[in-house]
PDB file of C-alpha atoms in Angstrom:
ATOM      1  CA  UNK G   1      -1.484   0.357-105.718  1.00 51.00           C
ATOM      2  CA  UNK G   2      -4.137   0.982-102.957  1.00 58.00           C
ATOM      3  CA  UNK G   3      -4.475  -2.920-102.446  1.00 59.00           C
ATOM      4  CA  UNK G   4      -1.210  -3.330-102.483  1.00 57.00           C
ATOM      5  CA  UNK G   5       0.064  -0.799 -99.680  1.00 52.00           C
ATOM      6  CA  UNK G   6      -3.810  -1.464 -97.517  1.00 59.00           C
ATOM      7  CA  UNK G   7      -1.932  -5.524 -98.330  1.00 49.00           C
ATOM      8  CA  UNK G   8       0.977  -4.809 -96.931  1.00 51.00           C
ATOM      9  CA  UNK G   9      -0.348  -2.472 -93.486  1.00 52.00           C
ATOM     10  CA  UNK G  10      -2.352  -5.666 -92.885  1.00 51.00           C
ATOM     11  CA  UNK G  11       0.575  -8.591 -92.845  1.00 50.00           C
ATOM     12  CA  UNK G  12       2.527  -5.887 -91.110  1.00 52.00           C
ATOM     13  CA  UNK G  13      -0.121  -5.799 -87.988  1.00 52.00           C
ATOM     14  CA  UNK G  14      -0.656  -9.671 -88.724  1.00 51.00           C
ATOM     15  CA  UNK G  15       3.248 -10.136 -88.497  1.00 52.00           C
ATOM     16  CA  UNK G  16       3.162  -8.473 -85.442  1.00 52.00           C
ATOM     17  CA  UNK G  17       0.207  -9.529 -83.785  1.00 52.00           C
ATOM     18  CA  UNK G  18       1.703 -13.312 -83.632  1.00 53.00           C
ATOM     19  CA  UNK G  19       5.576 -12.134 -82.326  1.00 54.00           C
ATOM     20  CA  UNK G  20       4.692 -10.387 -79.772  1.00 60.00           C
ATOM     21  CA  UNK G  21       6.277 -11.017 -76.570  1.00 66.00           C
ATOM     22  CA  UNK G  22       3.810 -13.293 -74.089  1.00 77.00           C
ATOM     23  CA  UNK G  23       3.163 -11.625 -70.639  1.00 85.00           C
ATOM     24  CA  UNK G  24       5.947 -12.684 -67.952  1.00 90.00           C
ATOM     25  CA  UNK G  25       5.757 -11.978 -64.420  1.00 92.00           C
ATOM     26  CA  UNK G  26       8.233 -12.341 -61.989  1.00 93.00           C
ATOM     27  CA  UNK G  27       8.110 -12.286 -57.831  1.00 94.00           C
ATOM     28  CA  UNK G  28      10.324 -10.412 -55.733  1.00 95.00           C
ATOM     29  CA  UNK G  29      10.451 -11.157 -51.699  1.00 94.00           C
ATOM     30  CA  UNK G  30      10.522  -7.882 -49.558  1.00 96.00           C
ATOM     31  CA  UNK G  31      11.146  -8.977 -46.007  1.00 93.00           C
ATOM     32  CA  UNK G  32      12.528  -7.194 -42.848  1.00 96.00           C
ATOM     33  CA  UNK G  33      12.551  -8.558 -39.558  1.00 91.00           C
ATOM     34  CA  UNK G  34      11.996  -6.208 -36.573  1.00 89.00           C
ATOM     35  CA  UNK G  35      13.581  -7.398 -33.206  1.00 89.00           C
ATOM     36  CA  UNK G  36      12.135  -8.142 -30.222  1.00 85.00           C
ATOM     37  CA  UNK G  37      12.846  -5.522 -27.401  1.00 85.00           C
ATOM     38  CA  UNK G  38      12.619  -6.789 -23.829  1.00 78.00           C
ATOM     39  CA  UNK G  39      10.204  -4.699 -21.767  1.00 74.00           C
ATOM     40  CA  UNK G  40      11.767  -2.301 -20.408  1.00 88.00           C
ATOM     41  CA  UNK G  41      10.972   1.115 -17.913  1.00 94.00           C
ATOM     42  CA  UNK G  42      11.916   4.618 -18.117  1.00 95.00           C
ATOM     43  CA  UNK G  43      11.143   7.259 -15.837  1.00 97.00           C
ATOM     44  CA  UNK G  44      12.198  10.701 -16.276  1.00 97.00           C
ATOM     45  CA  UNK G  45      11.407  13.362 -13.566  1.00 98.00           C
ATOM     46  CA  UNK G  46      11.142  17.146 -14.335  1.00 98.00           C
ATOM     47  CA  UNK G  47      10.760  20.383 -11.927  1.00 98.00           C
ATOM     48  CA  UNK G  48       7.850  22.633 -13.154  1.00 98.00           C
ATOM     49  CA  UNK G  49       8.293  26.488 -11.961  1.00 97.00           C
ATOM     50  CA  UNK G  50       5.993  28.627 -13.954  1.00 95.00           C
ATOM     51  CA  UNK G  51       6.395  27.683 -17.759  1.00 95.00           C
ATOM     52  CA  UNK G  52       9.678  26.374 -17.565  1.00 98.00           C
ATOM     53  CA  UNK G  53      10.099  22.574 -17.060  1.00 97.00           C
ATOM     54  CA  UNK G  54      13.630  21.165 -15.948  1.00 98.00           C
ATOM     55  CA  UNK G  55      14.323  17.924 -16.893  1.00 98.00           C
ATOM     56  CA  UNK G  56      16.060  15.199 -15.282  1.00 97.00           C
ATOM     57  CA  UNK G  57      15.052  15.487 -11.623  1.00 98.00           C
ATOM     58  CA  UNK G  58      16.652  12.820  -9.673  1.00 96.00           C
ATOM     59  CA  UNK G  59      13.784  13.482  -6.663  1.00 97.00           C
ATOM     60  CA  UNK G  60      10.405  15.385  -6.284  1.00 98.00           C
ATOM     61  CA  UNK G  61      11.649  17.957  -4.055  1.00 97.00           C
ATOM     62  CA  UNK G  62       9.573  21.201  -3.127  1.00 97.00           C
ATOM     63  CA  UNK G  63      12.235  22.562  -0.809  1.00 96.00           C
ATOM     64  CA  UNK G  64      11.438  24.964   1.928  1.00 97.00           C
ATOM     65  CA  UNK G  65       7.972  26.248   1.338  1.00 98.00           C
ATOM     66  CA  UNK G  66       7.263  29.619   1.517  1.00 97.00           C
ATOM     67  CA  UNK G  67       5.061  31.220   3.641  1.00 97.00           C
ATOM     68  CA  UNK G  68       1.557  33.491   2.300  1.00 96.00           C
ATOM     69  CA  UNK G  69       0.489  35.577   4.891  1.00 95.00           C
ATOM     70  CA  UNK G  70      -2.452  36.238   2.731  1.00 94.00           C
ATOM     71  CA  UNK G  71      -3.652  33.102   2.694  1.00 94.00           C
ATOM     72  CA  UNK G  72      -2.098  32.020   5.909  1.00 96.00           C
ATOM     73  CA  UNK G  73      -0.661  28.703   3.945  1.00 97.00           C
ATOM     74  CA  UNK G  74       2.364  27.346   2.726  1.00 98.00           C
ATOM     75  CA  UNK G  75       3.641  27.012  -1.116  1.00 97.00           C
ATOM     76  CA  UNK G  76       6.257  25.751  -3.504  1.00 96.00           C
ATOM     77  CA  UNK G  77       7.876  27.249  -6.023  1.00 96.00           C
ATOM     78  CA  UNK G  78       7.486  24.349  -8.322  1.00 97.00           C
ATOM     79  CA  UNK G  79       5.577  20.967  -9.093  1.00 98.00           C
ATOM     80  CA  UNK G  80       6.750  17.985 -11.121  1.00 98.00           C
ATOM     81  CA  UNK G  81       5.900  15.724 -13.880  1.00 98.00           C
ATOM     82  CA  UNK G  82       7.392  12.114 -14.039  1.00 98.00           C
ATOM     83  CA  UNK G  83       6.999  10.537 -17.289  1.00 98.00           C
ATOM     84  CA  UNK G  84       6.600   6.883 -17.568  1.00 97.00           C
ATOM     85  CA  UNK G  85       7.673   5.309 -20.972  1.00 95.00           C
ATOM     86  CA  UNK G  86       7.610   1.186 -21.283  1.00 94.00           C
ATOM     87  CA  UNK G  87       9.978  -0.071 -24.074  1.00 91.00           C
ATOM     88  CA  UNK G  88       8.025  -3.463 -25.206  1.00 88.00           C
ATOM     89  CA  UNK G  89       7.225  -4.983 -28.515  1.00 87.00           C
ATOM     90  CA  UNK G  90       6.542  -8.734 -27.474  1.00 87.00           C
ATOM     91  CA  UNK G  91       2.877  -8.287 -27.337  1.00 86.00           C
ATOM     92  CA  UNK G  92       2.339  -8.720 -23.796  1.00 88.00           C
ATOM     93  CA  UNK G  93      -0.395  -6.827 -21.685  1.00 92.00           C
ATOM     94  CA  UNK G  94       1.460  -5.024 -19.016  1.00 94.00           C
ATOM     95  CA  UNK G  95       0.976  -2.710 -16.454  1.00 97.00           C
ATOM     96  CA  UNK G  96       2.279  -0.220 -15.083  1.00 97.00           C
ATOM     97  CA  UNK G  97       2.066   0.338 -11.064  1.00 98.00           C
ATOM     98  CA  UNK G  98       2.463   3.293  -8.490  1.00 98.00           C
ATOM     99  CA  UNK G  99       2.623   3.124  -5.175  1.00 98.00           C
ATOM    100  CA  UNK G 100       3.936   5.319  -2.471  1.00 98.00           C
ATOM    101  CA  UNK G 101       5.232   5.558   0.901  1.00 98.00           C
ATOM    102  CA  UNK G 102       3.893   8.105   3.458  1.00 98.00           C
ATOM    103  CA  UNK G 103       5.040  11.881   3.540  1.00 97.00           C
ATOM    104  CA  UNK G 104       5.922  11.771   6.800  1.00 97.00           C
ATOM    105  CA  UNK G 105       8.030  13.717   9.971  1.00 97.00           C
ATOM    106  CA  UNK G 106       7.896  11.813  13.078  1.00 95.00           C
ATOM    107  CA  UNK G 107       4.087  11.047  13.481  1.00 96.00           C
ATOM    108  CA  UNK G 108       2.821  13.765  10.989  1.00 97.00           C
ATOM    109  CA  UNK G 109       2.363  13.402   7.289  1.00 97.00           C
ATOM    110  CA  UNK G 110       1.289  15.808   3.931  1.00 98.00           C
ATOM    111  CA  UNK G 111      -0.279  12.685   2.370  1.00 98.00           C
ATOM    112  CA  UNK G 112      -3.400  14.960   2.403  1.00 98.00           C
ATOM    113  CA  UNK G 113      -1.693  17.971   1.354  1.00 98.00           C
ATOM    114  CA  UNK G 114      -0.391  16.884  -2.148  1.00 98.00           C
ATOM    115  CA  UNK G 115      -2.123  16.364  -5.404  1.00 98.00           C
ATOM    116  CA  UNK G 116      -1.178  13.485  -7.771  1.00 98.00           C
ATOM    117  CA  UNK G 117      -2.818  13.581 -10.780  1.00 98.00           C
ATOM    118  CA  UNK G 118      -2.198  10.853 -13.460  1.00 98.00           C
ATOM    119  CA  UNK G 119      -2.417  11.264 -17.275  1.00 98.00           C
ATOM    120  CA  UNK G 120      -2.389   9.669 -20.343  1.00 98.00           C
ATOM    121  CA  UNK G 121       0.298  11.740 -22.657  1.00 98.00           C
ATOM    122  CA  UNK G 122       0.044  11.829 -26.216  1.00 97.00           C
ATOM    123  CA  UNK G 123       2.656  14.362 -27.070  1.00 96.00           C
ATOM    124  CA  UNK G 124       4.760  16.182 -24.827  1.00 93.00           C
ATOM    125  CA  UNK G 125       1.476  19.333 -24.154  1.00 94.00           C
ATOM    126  CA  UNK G 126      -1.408  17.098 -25.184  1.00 97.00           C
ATOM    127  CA  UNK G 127      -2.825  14.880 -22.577  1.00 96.00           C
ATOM    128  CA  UNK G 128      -6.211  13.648 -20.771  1.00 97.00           C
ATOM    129  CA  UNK G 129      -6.717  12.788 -16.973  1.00 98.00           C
ATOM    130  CA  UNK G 130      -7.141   9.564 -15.808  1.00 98.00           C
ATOM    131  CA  UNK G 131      -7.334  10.056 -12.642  1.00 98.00           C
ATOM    132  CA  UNK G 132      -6.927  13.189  -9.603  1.00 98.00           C
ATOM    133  CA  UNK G 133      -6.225  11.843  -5.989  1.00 98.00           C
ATOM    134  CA  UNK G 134      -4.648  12.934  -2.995  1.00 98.00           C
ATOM    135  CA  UNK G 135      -1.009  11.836  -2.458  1.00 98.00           C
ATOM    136  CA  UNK G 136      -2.341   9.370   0.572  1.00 98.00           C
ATOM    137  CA  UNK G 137      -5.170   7.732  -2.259  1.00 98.00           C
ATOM    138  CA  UNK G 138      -2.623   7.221  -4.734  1.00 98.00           C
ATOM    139  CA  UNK G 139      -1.362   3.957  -3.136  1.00 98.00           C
ATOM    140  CA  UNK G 140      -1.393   0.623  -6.011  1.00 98.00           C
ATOM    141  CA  UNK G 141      -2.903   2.888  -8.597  1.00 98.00           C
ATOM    142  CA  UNK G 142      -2.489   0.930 -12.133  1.00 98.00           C
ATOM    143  CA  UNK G 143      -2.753   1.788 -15.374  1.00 98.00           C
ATOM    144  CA  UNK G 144      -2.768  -1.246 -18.347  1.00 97.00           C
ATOM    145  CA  UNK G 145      -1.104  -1.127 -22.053  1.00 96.00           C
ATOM    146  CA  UNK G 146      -4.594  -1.225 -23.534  1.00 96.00           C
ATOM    147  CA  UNK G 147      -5.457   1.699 -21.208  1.00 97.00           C
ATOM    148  CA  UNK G 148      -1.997   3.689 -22.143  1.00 97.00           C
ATOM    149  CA  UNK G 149      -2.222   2.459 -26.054  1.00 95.00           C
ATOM    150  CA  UNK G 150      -1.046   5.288 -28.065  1.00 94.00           C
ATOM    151  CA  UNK G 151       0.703   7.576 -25.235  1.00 96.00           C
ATOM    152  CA  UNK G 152       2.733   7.378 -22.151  1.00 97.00           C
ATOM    153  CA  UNK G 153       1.709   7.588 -18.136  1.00 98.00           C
ATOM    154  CA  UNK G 154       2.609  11.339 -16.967  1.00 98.00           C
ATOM    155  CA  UNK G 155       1.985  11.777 -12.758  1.00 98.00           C
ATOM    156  CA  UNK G 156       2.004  15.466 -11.743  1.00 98.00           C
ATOM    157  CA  UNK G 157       2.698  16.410  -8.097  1.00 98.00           C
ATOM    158  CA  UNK G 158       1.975  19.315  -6.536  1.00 98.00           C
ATOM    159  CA  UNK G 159       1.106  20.541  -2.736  1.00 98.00           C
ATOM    160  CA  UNK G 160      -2.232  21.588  -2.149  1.00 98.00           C
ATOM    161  CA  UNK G 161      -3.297  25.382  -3.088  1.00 96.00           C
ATOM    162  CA  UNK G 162      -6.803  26.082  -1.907  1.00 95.00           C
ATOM    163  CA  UNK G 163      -7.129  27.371  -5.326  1.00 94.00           C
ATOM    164  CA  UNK G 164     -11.059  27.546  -6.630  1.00 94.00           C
ATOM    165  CA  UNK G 165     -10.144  28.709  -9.793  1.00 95.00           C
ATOM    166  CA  UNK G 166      -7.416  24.902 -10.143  1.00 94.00           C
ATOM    167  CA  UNK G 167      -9.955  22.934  -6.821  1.00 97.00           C
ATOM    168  CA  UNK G 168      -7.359  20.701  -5.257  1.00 98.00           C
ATOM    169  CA  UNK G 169      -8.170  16.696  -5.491  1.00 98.00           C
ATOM    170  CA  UNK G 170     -11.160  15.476  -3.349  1.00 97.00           C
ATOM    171  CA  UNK G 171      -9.797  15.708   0.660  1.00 97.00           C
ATOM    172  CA  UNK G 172      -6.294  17.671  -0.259  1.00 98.00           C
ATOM    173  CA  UNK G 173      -6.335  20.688   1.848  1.00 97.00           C
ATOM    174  CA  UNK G 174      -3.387  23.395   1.926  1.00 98.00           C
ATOM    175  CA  UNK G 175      -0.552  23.228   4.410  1.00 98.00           C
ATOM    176  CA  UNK G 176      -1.620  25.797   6.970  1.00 97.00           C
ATOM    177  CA  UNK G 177       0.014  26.818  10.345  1.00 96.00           C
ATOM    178  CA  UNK G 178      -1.997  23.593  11.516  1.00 95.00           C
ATOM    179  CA  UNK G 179       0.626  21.557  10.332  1.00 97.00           C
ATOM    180  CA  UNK G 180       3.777  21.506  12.058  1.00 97.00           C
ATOM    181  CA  UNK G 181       7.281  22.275  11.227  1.00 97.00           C
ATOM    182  CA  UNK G 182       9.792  19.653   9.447  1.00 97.00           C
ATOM    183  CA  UNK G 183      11.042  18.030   6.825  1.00 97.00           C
ATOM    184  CA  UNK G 184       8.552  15.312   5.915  1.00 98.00           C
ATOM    185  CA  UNK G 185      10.102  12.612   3.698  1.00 98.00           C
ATOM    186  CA  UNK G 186       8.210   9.781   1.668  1.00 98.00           C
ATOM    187  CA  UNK G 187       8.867   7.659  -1.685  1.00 98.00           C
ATOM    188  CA  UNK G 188       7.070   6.608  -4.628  1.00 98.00           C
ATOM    189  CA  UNK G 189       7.229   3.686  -6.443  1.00 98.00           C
ATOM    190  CA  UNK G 190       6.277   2.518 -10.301  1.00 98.00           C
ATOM    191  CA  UNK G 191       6.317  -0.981 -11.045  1.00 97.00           C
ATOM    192  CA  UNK G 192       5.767  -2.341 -14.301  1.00 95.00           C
ATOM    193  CA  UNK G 193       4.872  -6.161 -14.160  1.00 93.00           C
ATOM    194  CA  UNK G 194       3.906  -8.490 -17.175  1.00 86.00           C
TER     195      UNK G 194
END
């Protein structure tokens, strides 16, 4: 009886040793296709007073400064930030360009008296200097996609303090009673070119 059952265990595993199904495999395509988005140039501009930051500025506009008869110079309430974003996905190496007219009144001009420091952003607080000039050295300053890969351009603007503790860019000086009274006007400019 031993044989017999130990018999029949083995033509069971034979039986299904030889029907058993043969290994199949089978392909399935997984595709997407991403479009291309033409290059493209945003610029947002926000006022800075204290901690608070006010977005879309249509101008960089420090108003009437405000006299410190402590320091005998004259301050803003604010600075700003532009943002730079460039909307590309065509693989081209562009850059970005910024260039500025003089802050001038009549024959005078603050391009001495401002700060302009450029940044590479990679989150909204989290961002590394590229470069700290005066607003009159910040003429056809340019920054490439391989330099900006991974982040955005930020410029900050902001008028000249005296302050050792946050030194001013190399040859910005504060706007003393040496400089005389107006509104001085100017521009800047950011290109982006392929």
């Amino acid at each position: 009886m031993k044989n017999i059952f130990i018999c029949m265990v083995l033509v069971a595993v034979l039986f299904c040793a030889t029907n058993t199904w043969a290994v199949q495999t089978q392909t399935v395509t997984v595709n997407a296709t991403v479009p291309t988005v033409a290059t493209g140039l945003t610029v947002g501009v926000s006022k800075v007073t204290g901690t608070v930051w006010t977005p879309g500025q249509t101008s960089i506009g420090f108003g009437t400064l405000v006299y410190d008869p402590l320091t005998n110079i004259f301050l803003p309430a604010s600075y700003y930030a532009v943002d730079i974003g460039v909307t590309d996905n065509t693989g081209t190496a562009w850059t970005v360009t910024h260039t500025r007219a003089s802050l001038i009144s009549g024959v005078n001009n603050l391009d001495n008296k401002v700060n302009v420091s450029f940044n590479k952003q990679t989150s909204s607080t989290v961002g590394a200097e590229l470069q700290y000039l005066s607003f009159g050295n910040s003429n056809s300053i340019a920054f490439t996609k391989a330099q900006l890969l991974g982040g955005w351009l930020r410029i900050y603007y902001g008028i000249g303090t005296g302050d050792p503790a946050k030194p001013d860019a190399a040859g910005v000086t504060p706007i003393g009673l040496d400089t005389p009274a107006g509104t001085y006007t100017g521009s800047v400019t950011i290109t982006l070119t392929p």
